[in-house]
Coordinates of C-alpha atoms and ligand atoms in Angstrom, one line a residue:
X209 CA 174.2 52.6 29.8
X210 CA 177.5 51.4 29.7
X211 CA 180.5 53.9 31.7
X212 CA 183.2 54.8 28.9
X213 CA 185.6 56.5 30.9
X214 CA 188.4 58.1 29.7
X215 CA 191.5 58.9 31.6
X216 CA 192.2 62.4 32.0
X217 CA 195.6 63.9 33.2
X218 CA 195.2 67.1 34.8
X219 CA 197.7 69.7 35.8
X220 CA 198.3 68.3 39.6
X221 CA 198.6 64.5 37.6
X222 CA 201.3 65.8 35.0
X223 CA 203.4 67.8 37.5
X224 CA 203.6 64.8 39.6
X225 CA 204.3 62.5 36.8
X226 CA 207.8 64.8 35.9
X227 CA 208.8 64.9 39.9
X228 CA 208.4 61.6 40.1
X229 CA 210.3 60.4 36.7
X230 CA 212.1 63.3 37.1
X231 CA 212.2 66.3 34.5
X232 CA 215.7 65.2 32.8
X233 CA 214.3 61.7 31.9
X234 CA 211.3 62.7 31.0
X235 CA 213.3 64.5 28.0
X236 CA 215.6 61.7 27.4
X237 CA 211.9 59.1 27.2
X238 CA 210.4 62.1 25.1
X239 CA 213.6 62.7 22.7
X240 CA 213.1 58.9 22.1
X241 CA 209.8 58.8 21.8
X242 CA 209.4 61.7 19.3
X243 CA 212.4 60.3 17.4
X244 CA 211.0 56.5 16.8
X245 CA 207.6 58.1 15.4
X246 CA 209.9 61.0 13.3
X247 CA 211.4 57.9 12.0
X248 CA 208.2 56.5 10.8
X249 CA 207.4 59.7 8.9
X250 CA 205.7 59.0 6.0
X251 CA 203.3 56.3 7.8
X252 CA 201.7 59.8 9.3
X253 CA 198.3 61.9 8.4
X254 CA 199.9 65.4 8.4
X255 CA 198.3 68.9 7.6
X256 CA 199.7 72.3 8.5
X257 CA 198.0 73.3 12.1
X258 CA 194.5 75.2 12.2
X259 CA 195.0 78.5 12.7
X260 CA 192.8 81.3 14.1
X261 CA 194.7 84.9 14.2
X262 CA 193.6 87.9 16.1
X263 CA 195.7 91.0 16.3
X264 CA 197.0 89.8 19.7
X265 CA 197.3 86.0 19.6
X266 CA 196.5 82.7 17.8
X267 CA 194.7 80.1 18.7
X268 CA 195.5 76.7 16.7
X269 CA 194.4 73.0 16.3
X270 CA 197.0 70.4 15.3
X271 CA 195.8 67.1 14.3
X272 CA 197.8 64.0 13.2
X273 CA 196.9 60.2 12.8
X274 CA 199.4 57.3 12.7
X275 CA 196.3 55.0 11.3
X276 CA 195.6 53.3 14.8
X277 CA 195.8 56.3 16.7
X278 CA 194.3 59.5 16.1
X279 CA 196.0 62.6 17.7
X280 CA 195.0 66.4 18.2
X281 CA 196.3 69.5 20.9
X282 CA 194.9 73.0 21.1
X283 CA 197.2 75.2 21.8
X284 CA 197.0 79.3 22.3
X285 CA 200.2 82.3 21.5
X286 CA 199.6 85.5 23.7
X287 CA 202.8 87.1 24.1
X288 CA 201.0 89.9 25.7
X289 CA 199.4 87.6 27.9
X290 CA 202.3 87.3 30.7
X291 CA 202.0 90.9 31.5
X292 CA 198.6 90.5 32.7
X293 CA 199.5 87.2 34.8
X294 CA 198.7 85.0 32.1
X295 CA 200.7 82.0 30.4
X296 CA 201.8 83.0 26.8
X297 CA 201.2 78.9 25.7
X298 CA 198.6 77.3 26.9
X299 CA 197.2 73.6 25.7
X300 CA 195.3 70.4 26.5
X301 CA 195.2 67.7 23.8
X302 CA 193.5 64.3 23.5
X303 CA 194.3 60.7 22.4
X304 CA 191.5 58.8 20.2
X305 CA 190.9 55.5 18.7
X306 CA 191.1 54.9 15.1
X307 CA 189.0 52.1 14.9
X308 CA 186.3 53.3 17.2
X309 CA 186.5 57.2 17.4
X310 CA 186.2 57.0 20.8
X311 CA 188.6 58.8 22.9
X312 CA 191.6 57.1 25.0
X313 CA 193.5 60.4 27.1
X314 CA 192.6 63.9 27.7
X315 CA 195.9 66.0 29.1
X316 CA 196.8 68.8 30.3
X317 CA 199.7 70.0 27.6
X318 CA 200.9 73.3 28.7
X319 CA 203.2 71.7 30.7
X320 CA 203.6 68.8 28.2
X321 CA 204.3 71.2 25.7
X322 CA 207.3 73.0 27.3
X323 CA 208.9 69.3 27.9
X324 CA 207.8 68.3 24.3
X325 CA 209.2 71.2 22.7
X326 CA 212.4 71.2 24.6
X327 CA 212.7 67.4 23.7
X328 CA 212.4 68.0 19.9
X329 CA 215.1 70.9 20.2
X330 CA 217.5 68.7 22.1
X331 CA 217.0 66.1 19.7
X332 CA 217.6 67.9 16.5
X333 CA 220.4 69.5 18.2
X334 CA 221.4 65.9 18.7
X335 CA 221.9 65.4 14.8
X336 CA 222.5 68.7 13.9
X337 CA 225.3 70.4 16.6
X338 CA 228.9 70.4 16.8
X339 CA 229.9 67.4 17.7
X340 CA 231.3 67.7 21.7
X341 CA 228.6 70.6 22.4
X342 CA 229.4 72.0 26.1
X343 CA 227.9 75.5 25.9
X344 CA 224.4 77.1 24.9
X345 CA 223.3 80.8 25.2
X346 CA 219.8 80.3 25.8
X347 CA 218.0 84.2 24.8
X348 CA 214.5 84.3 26.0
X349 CA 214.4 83.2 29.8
X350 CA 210.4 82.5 30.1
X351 CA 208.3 79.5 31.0
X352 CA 209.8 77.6 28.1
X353 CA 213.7 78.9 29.1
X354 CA 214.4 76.1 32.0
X355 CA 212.8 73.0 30.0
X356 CA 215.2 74.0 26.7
X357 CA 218.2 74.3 29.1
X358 CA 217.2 70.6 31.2
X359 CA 216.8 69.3 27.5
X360 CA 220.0 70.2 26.0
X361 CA 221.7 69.0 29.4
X362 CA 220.1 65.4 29.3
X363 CA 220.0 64.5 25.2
X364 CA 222.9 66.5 24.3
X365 CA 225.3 66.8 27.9
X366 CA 225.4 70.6 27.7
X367 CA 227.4 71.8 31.1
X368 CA 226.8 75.3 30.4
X369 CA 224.2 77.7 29.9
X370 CA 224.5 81.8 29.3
X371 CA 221.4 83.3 29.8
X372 CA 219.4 86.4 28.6
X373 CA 216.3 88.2 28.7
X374 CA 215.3 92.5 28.2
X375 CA 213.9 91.3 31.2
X376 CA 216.5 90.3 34.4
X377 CA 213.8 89.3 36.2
X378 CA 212.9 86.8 33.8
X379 CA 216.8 85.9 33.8
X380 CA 217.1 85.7 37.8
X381 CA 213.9 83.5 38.0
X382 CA 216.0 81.2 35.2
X383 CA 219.1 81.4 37.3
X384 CA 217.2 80.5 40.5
X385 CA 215.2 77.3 38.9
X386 CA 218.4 76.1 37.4
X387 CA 220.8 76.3 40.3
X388 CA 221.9 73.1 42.0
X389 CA 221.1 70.9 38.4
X390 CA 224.4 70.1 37.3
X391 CA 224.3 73.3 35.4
X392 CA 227.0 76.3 35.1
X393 CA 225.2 79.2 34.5
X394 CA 225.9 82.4 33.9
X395 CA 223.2 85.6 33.8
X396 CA 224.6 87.8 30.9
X397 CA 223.5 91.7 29.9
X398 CA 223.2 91.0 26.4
X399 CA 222.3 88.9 23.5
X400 CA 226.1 89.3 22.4
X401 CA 227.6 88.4 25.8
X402 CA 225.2 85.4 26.2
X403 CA 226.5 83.8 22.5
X404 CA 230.4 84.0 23.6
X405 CA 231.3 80.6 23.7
X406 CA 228.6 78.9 23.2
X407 CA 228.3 76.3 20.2
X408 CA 224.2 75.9 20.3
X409 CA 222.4 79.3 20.4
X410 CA 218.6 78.9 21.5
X411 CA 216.4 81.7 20.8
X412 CA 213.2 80.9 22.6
X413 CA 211.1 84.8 22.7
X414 CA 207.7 86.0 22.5
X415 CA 206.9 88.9 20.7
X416 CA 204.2 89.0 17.5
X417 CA 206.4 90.6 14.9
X418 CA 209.3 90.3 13.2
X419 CA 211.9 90.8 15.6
X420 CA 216.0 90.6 14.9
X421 CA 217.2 88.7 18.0
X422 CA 220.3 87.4 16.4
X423 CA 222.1 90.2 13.4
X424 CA 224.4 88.3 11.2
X425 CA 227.2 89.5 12.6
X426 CA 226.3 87.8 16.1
X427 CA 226.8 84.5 14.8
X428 CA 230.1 82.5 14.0
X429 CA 231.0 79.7 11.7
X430 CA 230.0 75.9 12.6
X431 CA 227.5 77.4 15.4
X432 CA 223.7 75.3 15.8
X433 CA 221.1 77.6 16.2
X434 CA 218.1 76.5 17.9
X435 CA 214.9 79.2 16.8
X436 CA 212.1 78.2 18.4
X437 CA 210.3 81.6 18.9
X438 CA 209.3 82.4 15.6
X439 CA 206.5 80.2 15.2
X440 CA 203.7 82.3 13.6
X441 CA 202.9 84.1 10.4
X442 CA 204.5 87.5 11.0
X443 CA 206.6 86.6 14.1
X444 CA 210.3 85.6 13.8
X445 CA 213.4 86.1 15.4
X446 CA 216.3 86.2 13.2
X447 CA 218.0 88.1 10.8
X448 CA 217.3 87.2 6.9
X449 CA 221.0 87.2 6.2
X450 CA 221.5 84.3 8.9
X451 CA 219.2 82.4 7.2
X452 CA 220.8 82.7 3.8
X453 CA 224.3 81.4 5.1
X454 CA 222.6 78.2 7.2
X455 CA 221.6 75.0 6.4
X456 CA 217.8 74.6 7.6
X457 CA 216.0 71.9 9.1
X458 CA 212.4 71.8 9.8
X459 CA 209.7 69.6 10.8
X460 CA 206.9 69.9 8.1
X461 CA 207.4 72.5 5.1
X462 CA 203.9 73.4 4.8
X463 CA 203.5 74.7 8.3
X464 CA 207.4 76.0 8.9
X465 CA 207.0 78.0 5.3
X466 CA 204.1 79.9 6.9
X467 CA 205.1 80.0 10.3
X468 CA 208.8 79.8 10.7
X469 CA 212.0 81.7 9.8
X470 CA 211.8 80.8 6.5
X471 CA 208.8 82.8 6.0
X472 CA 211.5 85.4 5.2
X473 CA 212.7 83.2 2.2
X474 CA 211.3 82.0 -1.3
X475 CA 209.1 79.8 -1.1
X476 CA 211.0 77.2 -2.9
X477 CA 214.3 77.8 -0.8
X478 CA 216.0 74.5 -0.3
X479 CA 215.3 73.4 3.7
X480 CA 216.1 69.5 4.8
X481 CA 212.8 67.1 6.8
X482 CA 214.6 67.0 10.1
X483 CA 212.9 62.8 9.9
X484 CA 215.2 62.6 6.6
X485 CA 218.5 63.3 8.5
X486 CA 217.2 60.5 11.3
X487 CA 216.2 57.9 8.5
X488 CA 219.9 58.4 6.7
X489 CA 217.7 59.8 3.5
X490 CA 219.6 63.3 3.6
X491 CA 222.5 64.2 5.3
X492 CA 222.7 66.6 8.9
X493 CA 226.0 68.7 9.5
X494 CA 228.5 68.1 7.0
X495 CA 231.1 70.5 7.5
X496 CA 232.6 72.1 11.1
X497 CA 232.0 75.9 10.0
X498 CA 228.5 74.9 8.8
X499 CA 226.1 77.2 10.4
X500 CA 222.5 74.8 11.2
X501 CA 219.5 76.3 12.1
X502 CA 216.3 73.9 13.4
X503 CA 213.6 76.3 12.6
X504 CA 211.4 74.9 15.2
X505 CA 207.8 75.8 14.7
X506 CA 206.3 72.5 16.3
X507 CA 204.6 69.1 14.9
X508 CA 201.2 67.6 15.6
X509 CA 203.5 64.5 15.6
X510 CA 205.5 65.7 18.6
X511 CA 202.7 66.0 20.6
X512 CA 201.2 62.7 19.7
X513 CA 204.6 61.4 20.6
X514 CA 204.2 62.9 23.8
X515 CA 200.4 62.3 24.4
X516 CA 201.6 59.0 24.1
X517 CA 203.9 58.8 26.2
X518 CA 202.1 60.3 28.8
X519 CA 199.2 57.6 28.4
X520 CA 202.1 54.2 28.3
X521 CA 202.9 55.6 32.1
X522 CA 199.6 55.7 33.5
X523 CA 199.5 52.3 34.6
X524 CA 202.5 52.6 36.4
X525 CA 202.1 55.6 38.0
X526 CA 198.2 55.8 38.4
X527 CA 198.1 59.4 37.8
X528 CA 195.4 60.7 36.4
X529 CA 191.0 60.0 37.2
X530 CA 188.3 59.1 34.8
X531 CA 185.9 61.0 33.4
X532 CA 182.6 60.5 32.0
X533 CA 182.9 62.2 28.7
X534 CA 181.4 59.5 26.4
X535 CA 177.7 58.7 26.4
X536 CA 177.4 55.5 25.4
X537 CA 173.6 53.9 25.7
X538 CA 173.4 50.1 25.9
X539 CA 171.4 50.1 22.8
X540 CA 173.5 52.7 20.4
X541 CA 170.4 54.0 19.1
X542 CA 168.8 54.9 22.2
X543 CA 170.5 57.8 22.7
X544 CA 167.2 59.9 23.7
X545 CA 166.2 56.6 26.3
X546 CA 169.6 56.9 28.5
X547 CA 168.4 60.2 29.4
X548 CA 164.5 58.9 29.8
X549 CA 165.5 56.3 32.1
X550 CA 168.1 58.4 34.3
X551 CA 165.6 60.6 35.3
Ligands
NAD793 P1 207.2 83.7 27.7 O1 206.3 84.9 27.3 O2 207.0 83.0 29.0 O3 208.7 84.2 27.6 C1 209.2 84.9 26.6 C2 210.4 85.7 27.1 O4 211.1 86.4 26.0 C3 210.1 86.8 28.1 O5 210.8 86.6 29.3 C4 210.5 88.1 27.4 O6 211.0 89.1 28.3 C5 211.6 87.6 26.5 N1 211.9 88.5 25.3 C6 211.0 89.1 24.5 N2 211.7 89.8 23.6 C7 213.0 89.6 23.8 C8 214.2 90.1 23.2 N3 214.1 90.9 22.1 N4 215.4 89.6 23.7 C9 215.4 88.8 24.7 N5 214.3 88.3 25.4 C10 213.1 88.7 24.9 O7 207.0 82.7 26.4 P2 207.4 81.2 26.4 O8 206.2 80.3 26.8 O9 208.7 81.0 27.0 O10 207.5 81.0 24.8 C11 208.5 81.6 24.1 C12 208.2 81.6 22.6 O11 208.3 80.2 22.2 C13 206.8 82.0 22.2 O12 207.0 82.8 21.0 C14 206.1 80.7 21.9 O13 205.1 80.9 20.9 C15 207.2 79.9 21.3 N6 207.0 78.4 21.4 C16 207.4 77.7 20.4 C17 207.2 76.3 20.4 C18 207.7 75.4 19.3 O14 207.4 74.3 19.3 N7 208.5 76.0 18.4 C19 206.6 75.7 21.5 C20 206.3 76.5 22.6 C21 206.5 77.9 22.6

């Protein structure tokens, strides 16, 4: 028998990797990352993500292959999870040879997720805000709210962040993570208080219906919203009228018309490829009072960015073990014999 061992990075491994590159470059490598493959769109397998509904959750499978590297995270949505002590999101995902099959990195990716997800929203924000950003309300202060307010500050050099939750306790744990970053923020007692200001609005909430976190009325000309909540047939976060005055960016149609905003829209209304605006094929923000809206759902392509990036820093940093996960008998057809002879 020959030992195929495959790294795995585990929870310990992947919090130790973002202390020691620290969080804020992590986002600016994963930004990049994710970018440079967006840019090499088309070159990508791509399918909507596997879905598996119950009335409290979903629990999905999102695969992608760039031809040399095959690519696939599970990933879980339990919004009534956290009031029994358990993470909303939760996800591992693995790396695998095209030519071979055989597996190359297994990873945590709850963790990876957050940073992954944030990275994607500060990058679209990137291409899609007001040019000169300084201030984004940030509604929905979970375990995703600190990574999307780190993001923002390192890819798009937001100084300010307004904050709100129904929940202050979700809000002071926010304030208390974020103090002594670089970043003024500011607790607020509503939605409408937390968007004064503020040029980027992030909703980021959990809740498995269609909720109205932003009304019309709530949002100004030239403003970039950044929904990431809504990422699930029935469960969405803004207002159908909001979506009828933006323009609207999303990652791959076929998932984002069953999962995102626009699942409030026709299904032919006209969105933008968020890869089209970074490959110069269609155009980002044109005007100042353009309202944009990244209806972020999240890409199989995102986290193979990320898996990837995760696996081209192993060697410098050593973290992560090996595991035994492929049996692989000396003679490939004596499967049944490796187990004879390791008795
Ligand atoms: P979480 O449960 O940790 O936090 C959600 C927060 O939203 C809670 O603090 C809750 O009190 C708050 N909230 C609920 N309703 C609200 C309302 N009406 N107004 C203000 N705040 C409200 O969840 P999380 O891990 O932070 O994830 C947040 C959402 O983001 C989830 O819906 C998740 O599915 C989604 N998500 C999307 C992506 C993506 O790529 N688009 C990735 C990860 C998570």
């Amino acid at each position: 028998m020959t030992l195929n061992l495959v790294p795995f990075v585990s929870v310990d491994h992947m919090m130790k990797l973002v202390l020691r590159l620290g969080v804020e470059q992590v986002m600016i490598d994963l930004a990049a990352e994710i970018e440079a493959d967006f840019r090499r769109w088309p070159k990508f397998d791509k399918t909507p993500r596997i879905a598996s509904h119950s009335d409290v959750g979903v629990i999905e499978l999102m695969p992608t292959s760039d031809g040399e590297t095959y690519g696939f995270k599970y990933v879980n949505g339990h919004p009534a999870n956290m009031k029994q002590g358990l993470q909303t999101v939760t996800a591992f995902g693995l790396l695998a040879d095209v030519a071979t099959g055989y597996p190359l990195l297994l990873s945590e990716m709850t963790i990876l997720t957050a940073l992954r997800t944030a990275a994607t929203s500060a990058m679209a924000a990137k291409w899609l805000a007001p040019e000169g950003s300084t201030t984004m309300a940030l509604i929905g202060n979970g375990a995703q709210a600190e990574f999307q307010a780190l993001g923002f500050k390192a890819v798009c050099g937001i100084t300010e962040v307004r904050l709100y939750d129904i929940d202050p306790e979700a809000t002071a744990k926010c304030v208390r993570n974020l103090a002594g970053r670089g970043l003024n923020v500011t607790a607020c007692r509503t939605a409408e208080e937390a968007i004064l200001g503020s040029q980027i609005i992030t909703t980021v909430t959990a809740d498995k219906q269609y909720a109205t976190i932003l009304t019309d009325n709530m949002v100004g000309a030239g403003v970039h919203i950044n929904g990431v909540g809504g990422d699930c047939p029935g469960k969405t976060e803004l207002h159908r009228d909001i979506l009828l005055r933006s323009s609207i960016f999303v990652e791959y149609p076929p998932q984002t018309r069953i999962e995102g905003e626009i699942q409030q829209l026709a299904p032919d209304h006209p969105v933008t490829e968020l890869w089209q605006v970074m490959s110069g094929e269609a155009p980002g923000r044109t005007r100042a009072d353009q309202v944009t809206l990244f209806d972020s759902v999240g890409f199989a392509i995102e986290d193979f960015s990320a898996l990837r990036y995760v696996r081209s820093k192993l060697a410098e940093t050593g973290l992560c073990e090996n595991l035994d996960m492929i049996a692989d008998p000396d003679d490939p057809r004596d499967l049944f014999g490796m187990i004879l002879r390791a008795a």
